[in-house]
Short mmCIF file of C-alpha atoms in Angstrom, two decimals:
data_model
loop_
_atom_site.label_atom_id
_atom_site.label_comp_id
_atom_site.label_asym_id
_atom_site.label_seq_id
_atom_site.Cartn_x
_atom_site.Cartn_y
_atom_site.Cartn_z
CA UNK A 275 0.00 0.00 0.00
CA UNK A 276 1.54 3.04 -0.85
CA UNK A 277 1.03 6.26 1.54
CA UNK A 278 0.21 9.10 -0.11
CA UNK A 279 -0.17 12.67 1.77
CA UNK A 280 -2.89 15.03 1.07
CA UNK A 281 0.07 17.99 2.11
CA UNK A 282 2.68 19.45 0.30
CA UNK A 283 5.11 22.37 -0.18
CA UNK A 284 6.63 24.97 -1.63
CA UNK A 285 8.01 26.73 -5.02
CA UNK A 286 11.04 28.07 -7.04
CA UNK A 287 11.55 29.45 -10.29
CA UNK A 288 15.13 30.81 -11.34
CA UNK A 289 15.56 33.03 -14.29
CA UNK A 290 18.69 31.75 -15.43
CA UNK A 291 21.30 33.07 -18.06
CA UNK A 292 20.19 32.37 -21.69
CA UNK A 293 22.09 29.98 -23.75
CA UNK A 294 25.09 31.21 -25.67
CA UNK A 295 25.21 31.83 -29.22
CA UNK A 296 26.81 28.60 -30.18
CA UNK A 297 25.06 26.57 -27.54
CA UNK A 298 24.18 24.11 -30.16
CA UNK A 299 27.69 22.91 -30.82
CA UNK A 300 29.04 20.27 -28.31
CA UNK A 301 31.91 20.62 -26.65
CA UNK A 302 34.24 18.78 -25.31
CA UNK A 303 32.94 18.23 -21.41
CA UNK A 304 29.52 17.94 -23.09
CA UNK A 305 30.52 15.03 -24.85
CA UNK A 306 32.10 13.33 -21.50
CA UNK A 307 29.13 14.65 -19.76
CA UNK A 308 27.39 12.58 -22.61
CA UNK A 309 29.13 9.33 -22.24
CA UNK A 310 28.31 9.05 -18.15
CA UNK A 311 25.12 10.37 -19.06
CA UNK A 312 24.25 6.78 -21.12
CA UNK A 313 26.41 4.54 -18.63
CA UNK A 314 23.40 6.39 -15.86
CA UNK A 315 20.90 5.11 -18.46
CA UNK A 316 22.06 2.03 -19.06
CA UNK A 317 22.07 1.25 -15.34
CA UNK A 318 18.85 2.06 -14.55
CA UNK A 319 17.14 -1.40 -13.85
CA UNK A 320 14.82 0.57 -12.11
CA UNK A 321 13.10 2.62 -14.48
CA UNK A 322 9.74 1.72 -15.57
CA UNK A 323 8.87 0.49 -19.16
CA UNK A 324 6.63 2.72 -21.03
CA UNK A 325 3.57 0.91 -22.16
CA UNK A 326 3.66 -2.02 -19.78
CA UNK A 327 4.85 -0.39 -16.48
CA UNK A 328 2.63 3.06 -16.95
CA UNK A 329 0.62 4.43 -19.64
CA UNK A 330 -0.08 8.23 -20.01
CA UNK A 331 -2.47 10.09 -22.58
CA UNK A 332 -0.71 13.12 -23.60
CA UNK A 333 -4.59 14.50 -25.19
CA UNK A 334 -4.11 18.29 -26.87
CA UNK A 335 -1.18 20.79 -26.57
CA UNK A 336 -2.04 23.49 -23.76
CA UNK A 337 -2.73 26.77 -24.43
CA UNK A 338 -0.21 29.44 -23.50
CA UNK A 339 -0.48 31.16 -20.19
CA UNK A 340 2.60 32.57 -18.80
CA UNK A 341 0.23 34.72 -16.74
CA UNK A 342 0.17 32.44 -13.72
CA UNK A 343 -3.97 32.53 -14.22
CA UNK A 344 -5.93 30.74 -16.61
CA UNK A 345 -9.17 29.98 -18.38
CA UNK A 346 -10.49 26.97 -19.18
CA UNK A 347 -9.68 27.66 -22.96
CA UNK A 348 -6.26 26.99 -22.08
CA UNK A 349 -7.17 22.97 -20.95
CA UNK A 350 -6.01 20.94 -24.14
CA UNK A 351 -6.72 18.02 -21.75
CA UNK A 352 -9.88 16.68 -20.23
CA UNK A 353 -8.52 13.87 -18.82
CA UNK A 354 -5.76 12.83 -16.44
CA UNK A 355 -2.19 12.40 -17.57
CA UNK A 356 -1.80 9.24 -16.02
CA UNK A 357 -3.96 6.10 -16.99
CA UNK A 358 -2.28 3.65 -15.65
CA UNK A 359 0.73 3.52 -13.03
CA UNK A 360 2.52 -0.30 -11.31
CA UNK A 361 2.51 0.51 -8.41
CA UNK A 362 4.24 -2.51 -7.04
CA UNK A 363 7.34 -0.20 -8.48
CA UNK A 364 6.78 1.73 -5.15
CA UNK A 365 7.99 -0.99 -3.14
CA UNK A 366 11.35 -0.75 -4.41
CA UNK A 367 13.47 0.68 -2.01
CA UNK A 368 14.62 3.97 -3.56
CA UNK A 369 10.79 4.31 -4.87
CA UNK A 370 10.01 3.70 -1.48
CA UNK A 371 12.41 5.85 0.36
CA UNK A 372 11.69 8.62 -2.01
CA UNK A 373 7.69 8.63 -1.49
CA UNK A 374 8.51 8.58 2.45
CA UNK A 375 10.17 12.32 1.80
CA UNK A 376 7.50 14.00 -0.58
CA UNK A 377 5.09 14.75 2.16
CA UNK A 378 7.66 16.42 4.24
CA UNK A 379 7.56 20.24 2.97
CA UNK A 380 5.53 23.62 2.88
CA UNK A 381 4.40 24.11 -0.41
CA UNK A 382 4.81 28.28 -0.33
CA UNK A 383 8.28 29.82 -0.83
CA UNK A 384 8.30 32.27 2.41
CA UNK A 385 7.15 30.23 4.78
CA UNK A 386 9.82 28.62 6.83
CA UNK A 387 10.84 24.42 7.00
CA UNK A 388 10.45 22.93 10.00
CA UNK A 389 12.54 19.99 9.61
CA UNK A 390 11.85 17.34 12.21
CA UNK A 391 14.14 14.35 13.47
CA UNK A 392 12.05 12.35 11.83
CA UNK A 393 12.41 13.92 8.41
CA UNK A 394 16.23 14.15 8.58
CA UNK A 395 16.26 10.27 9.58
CA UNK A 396 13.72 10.33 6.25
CA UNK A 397 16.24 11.87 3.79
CA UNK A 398 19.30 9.72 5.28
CA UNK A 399 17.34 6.52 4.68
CA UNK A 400 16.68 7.87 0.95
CA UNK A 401 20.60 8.84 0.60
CA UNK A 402 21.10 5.45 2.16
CA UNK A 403 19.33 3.63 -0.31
CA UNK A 404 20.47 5.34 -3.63
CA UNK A 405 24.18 5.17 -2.94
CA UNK A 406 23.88 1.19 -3.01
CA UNK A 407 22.28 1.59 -6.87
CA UNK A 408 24.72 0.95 -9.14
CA UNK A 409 23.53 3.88 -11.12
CA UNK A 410 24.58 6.26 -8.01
CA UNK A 411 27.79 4.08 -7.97
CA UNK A 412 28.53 4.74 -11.10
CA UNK A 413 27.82 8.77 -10.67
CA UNK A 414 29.97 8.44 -7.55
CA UNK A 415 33.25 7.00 -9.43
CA UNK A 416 33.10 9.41 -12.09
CA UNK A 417 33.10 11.92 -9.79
CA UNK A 418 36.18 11.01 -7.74
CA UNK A 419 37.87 10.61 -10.61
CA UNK A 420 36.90 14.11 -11.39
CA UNK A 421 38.13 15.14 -8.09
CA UNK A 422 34.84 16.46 -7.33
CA UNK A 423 33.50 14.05 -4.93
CA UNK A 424 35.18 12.16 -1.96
CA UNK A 425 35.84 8.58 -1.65
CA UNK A 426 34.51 8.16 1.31
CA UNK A 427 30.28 6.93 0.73
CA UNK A 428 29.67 8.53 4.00
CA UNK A 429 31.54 11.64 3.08
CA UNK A 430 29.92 11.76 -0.75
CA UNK A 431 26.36 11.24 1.57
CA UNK A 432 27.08 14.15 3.21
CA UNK A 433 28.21 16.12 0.39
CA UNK A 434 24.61 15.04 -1.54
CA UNK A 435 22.62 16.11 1.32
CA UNK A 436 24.22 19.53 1.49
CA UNK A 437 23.46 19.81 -2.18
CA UNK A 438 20.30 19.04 -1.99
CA UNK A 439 18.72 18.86 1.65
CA UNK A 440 19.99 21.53 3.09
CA UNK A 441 17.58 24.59 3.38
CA UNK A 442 18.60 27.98 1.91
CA UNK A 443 16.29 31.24 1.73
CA UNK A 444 14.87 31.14 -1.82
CA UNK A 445 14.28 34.50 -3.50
CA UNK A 446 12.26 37.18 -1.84
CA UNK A 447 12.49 34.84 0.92
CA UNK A 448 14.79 35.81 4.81
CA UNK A 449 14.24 32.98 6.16
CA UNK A 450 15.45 29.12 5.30
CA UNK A 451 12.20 27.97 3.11
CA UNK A 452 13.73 25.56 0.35
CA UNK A 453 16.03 22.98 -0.55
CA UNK A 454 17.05 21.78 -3.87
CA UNK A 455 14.98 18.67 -2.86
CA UNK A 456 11.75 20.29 -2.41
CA UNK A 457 12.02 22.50 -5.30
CA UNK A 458 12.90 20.25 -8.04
CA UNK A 459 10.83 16.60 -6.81
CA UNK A 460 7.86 18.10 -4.73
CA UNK A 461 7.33 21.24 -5.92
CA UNK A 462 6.37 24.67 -4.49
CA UNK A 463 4.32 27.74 -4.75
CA UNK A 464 4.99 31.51 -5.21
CA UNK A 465 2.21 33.77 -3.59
CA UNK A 466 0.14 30.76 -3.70
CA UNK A 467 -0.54 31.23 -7.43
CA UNK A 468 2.27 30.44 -9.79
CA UNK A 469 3.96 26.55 -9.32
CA UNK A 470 7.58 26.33 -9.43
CA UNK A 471 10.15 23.71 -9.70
CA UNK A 472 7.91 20.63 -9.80
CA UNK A 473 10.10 18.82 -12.24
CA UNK A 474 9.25 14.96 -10.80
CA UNK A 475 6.81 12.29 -12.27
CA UNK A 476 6.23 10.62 -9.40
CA UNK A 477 5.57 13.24 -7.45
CA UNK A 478 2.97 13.95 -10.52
CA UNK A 479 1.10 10.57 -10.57
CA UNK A 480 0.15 10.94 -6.87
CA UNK A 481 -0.87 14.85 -6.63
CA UNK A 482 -2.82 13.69 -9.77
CA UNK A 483 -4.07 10.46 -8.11
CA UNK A 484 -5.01 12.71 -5.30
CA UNK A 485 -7.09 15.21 -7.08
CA UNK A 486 -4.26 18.08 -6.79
CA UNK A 487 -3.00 18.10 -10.07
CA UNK A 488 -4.90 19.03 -13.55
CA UNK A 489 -3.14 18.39 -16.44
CA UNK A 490 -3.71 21.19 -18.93
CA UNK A 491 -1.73 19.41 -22.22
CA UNK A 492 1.80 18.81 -23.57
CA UNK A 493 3.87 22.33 -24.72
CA UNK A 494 5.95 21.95 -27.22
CA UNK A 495 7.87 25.30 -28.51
CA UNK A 496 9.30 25.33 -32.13
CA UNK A 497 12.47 24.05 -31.74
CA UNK A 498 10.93 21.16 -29.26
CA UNK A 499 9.75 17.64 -30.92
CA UNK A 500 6.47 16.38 -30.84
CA UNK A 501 5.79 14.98 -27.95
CA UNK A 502 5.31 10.80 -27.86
CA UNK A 503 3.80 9.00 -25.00
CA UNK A 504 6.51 5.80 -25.51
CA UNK A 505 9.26 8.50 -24.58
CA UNK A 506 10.83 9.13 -21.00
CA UNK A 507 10.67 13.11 -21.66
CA UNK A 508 7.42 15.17 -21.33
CA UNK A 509 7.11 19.24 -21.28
CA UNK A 510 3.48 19.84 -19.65
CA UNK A 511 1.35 22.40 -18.23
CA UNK A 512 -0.80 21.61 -15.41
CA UNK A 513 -2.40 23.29 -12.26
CA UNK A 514 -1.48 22.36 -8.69
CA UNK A 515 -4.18 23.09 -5.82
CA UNK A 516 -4.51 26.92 -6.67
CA UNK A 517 -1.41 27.42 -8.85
CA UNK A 518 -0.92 27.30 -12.65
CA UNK A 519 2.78 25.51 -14.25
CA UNK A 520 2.68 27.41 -17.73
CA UNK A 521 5.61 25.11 -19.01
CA UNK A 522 7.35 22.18 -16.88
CA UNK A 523 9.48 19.50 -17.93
CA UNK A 524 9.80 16.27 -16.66
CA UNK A 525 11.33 12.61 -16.96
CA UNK A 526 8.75 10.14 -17.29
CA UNK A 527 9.50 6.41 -15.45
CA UNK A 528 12.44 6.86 -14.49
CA UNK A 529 13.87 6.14 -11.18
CA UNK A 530 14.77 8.23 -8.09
CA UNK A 531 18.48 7.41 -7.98
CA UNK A 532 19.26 8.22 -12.13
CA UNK A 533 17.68 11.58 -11.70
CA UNK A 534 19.65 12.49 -8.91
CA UNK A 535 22.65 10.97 -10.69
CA UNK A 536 22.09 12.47 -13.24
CA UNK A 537 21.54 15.82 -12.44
CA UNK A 538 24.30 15.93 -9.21
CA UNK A 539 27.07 14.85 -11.82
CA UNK A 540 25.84 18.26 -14.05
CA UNK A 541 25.59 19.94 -11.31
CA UNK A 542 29.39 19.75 -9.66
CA UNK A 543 31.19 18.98 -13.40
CA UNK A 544 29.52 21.62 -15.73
CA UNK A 545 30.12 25.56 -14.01
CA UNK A 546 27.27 26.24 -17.40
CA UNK A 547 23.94 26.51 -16.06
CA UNK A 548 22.77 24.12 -19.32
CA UNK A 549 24.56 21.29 -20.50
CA UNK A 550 23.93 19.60 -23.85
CA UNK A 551 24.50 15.78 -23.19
CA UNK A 552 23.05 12.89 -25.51
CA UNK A 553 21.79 9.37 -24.28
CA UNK A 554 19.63 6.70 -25.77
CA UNK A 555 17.72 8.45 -28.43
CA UNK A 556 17.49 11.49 -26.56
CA UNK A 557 18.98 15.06 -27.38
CA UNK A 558 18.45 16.82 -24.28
CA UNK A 559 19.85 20.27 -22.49
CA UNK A 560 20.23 19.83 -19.15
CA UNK A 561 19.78 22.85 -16.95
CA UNK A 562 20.43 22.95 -13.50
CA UNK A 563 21.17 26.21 -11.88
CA UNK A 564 23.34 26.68 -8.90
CA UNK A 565 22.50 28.95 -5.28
CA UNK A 566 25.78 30.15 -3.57
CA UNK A 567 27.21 27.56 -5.68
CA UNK A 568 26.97 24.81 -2.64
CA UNK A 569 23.17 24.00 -3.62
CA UNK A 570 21.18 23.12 -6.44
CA UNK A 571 18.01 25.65 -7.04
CA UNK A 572 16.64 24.26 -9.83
CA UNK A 573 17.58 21.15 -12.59
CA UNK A 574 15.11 19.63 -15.04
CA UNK A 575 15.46 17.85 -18.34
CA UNK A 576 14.59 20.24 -21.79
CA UNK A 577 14.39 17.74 -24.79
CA UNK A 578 15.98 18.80 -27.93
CA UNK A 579 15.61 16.20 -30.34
CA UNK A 580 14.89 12.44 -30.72
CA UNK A 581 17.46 10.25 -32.68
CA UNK A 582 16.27 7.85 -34.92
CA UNK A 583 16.75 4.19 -33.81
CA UNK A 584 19.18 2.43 -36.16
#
């Protein structure tokens, strides 16, 4: 049985620096970045099969509303995103240990985290559990021989739960009211109206599941491909309680330990706030912005382009 709480918390966006000119050509650490990126992939035993696992019905494209309101004109969906979810998946450990954690924040950006014992013994347990994956394992070795990382798995623990656990004041904010955590698996809110961060599928299915979530449609911009609901990448709109997403992107199916692979390796390699890497038969910019350079404010998938199977 999986638990699923009715609360939640808060929000970040971050207006980060636009892409260079010649952001489309791939350098050199992009290319490296590129080649851990598919070894993360390839290791994820974990991640759900599209079709058989979960279904989702991607329906119309939303309508555009940037305004943080919107009218029902903008709803290119009627129906859920989600049709069908395994949830014996949540058993799994990390799955498990992940779920545990999404219940454990206020959802609006100014109001302070109290962060209980319970909650901290929470977030060890998930740290715990990823860093025996051999996708994390694999994140982990690159990264010492990178110099970026310690050895030590109780000293790399401690260095992921300062990236992403511990609280920082978020902007407009005095007082400690976000983590990297909250703000990029479990989502928050800015004056209760506009949702930001939010970047996590699980997350999605049960705020959905719940009744929290409305999905609006998929967004797709013109240099974005068509969406396709056999694909692990999704850009969506959707409301949450009282607050409007005009454009998020997520990874659909994966699991909990390659997305924070994934985007902790980006995050202490790559000083650019988007990284170009390529995996599978995905094209995809990576952009994962940095606070006081010690914690992650925001990361989230962008997909550029599918490649055609051989």
């Amino acid at each position: 049985m999986v638990q699923v709480s009715t609360s939640t918390r808060k929000s970040s966006s971050f207006a980060g620096p636009k892409s260079q000119p010649n952001s489309h050509i791939m350098i050199e650490s992009d290319r490296e970045l590129s080649t851990i990126a598919q070894e993360l992939w390839d290791s994820d035993t974990n991640r759900l099969k599209p079709g058989k696992d979960y279904r989702i019905s991607l329906q119309g494209k939303a309508g555009d509303s940037m305004t943080g309101l919107y009218e029902d004109d903008n709803d290119g969906a009627g129906y859920p995103l989600f049709t069908f979810v395994d949830e014996n998946t949540f058993k799994k450990e990390t799955f498990s240990a992940f779920i545990s954690l999404l219940d454990n924040y206020e959802s609006d950006t100014g109001e302070p985290e109290i962060v209980t014992p319970e909650e901290v013994a929470e977030n060890h347990k998930f740290l715990d559990a990823i860093i025996q994956t051999s996708t994390m394992k694999i994140a982990h070795k690159y990264l010492v021989e990178k110099r970026l990382s310690p050895m030590d798995d109780t000293k790399f623990k401690e260095q992921l739960y300062r990236i992403w656990f511990e609280l920082y004041a978020r902007r407009g904010s005095s007082r400690p009211d976000s983590s990297g955590f909250e703000h990029v698996f479990v989502g928050e809110t800015r004056g209760r109206r506009t949702v930001i961060g939010f970047h996590n599928w699980i997350q999605l299915y049960l705020q959905e599941k719940l009744g929290h979530i409305d999905y609006k449609g998929y967004t797709v911009s013109a240099n974005s491909p068509q969406p396709d609901e056999n694909k692990h990448i999704l850009a969506l709109q959707f409301s949450w309680k009282n607050g409007i997403k005009p454009k998020g992107s997520i990874f659909v199916g994966v699991s909990p330990e390659f997305e924070m692979a994934l985007y902790t390796v980006c995050f202490l390699s790559s000083p650019n706030e988007r990284v170009k890497v390529q995996f599978n038969l995905y094209d995809v910019e990576i952009v994962c912005h940095h606070y006081n350079q010690k914690h992650i404010g925001t990361t989230y998938p962008v997909l550029l382009k599918y490649q055609k199977p051989h």
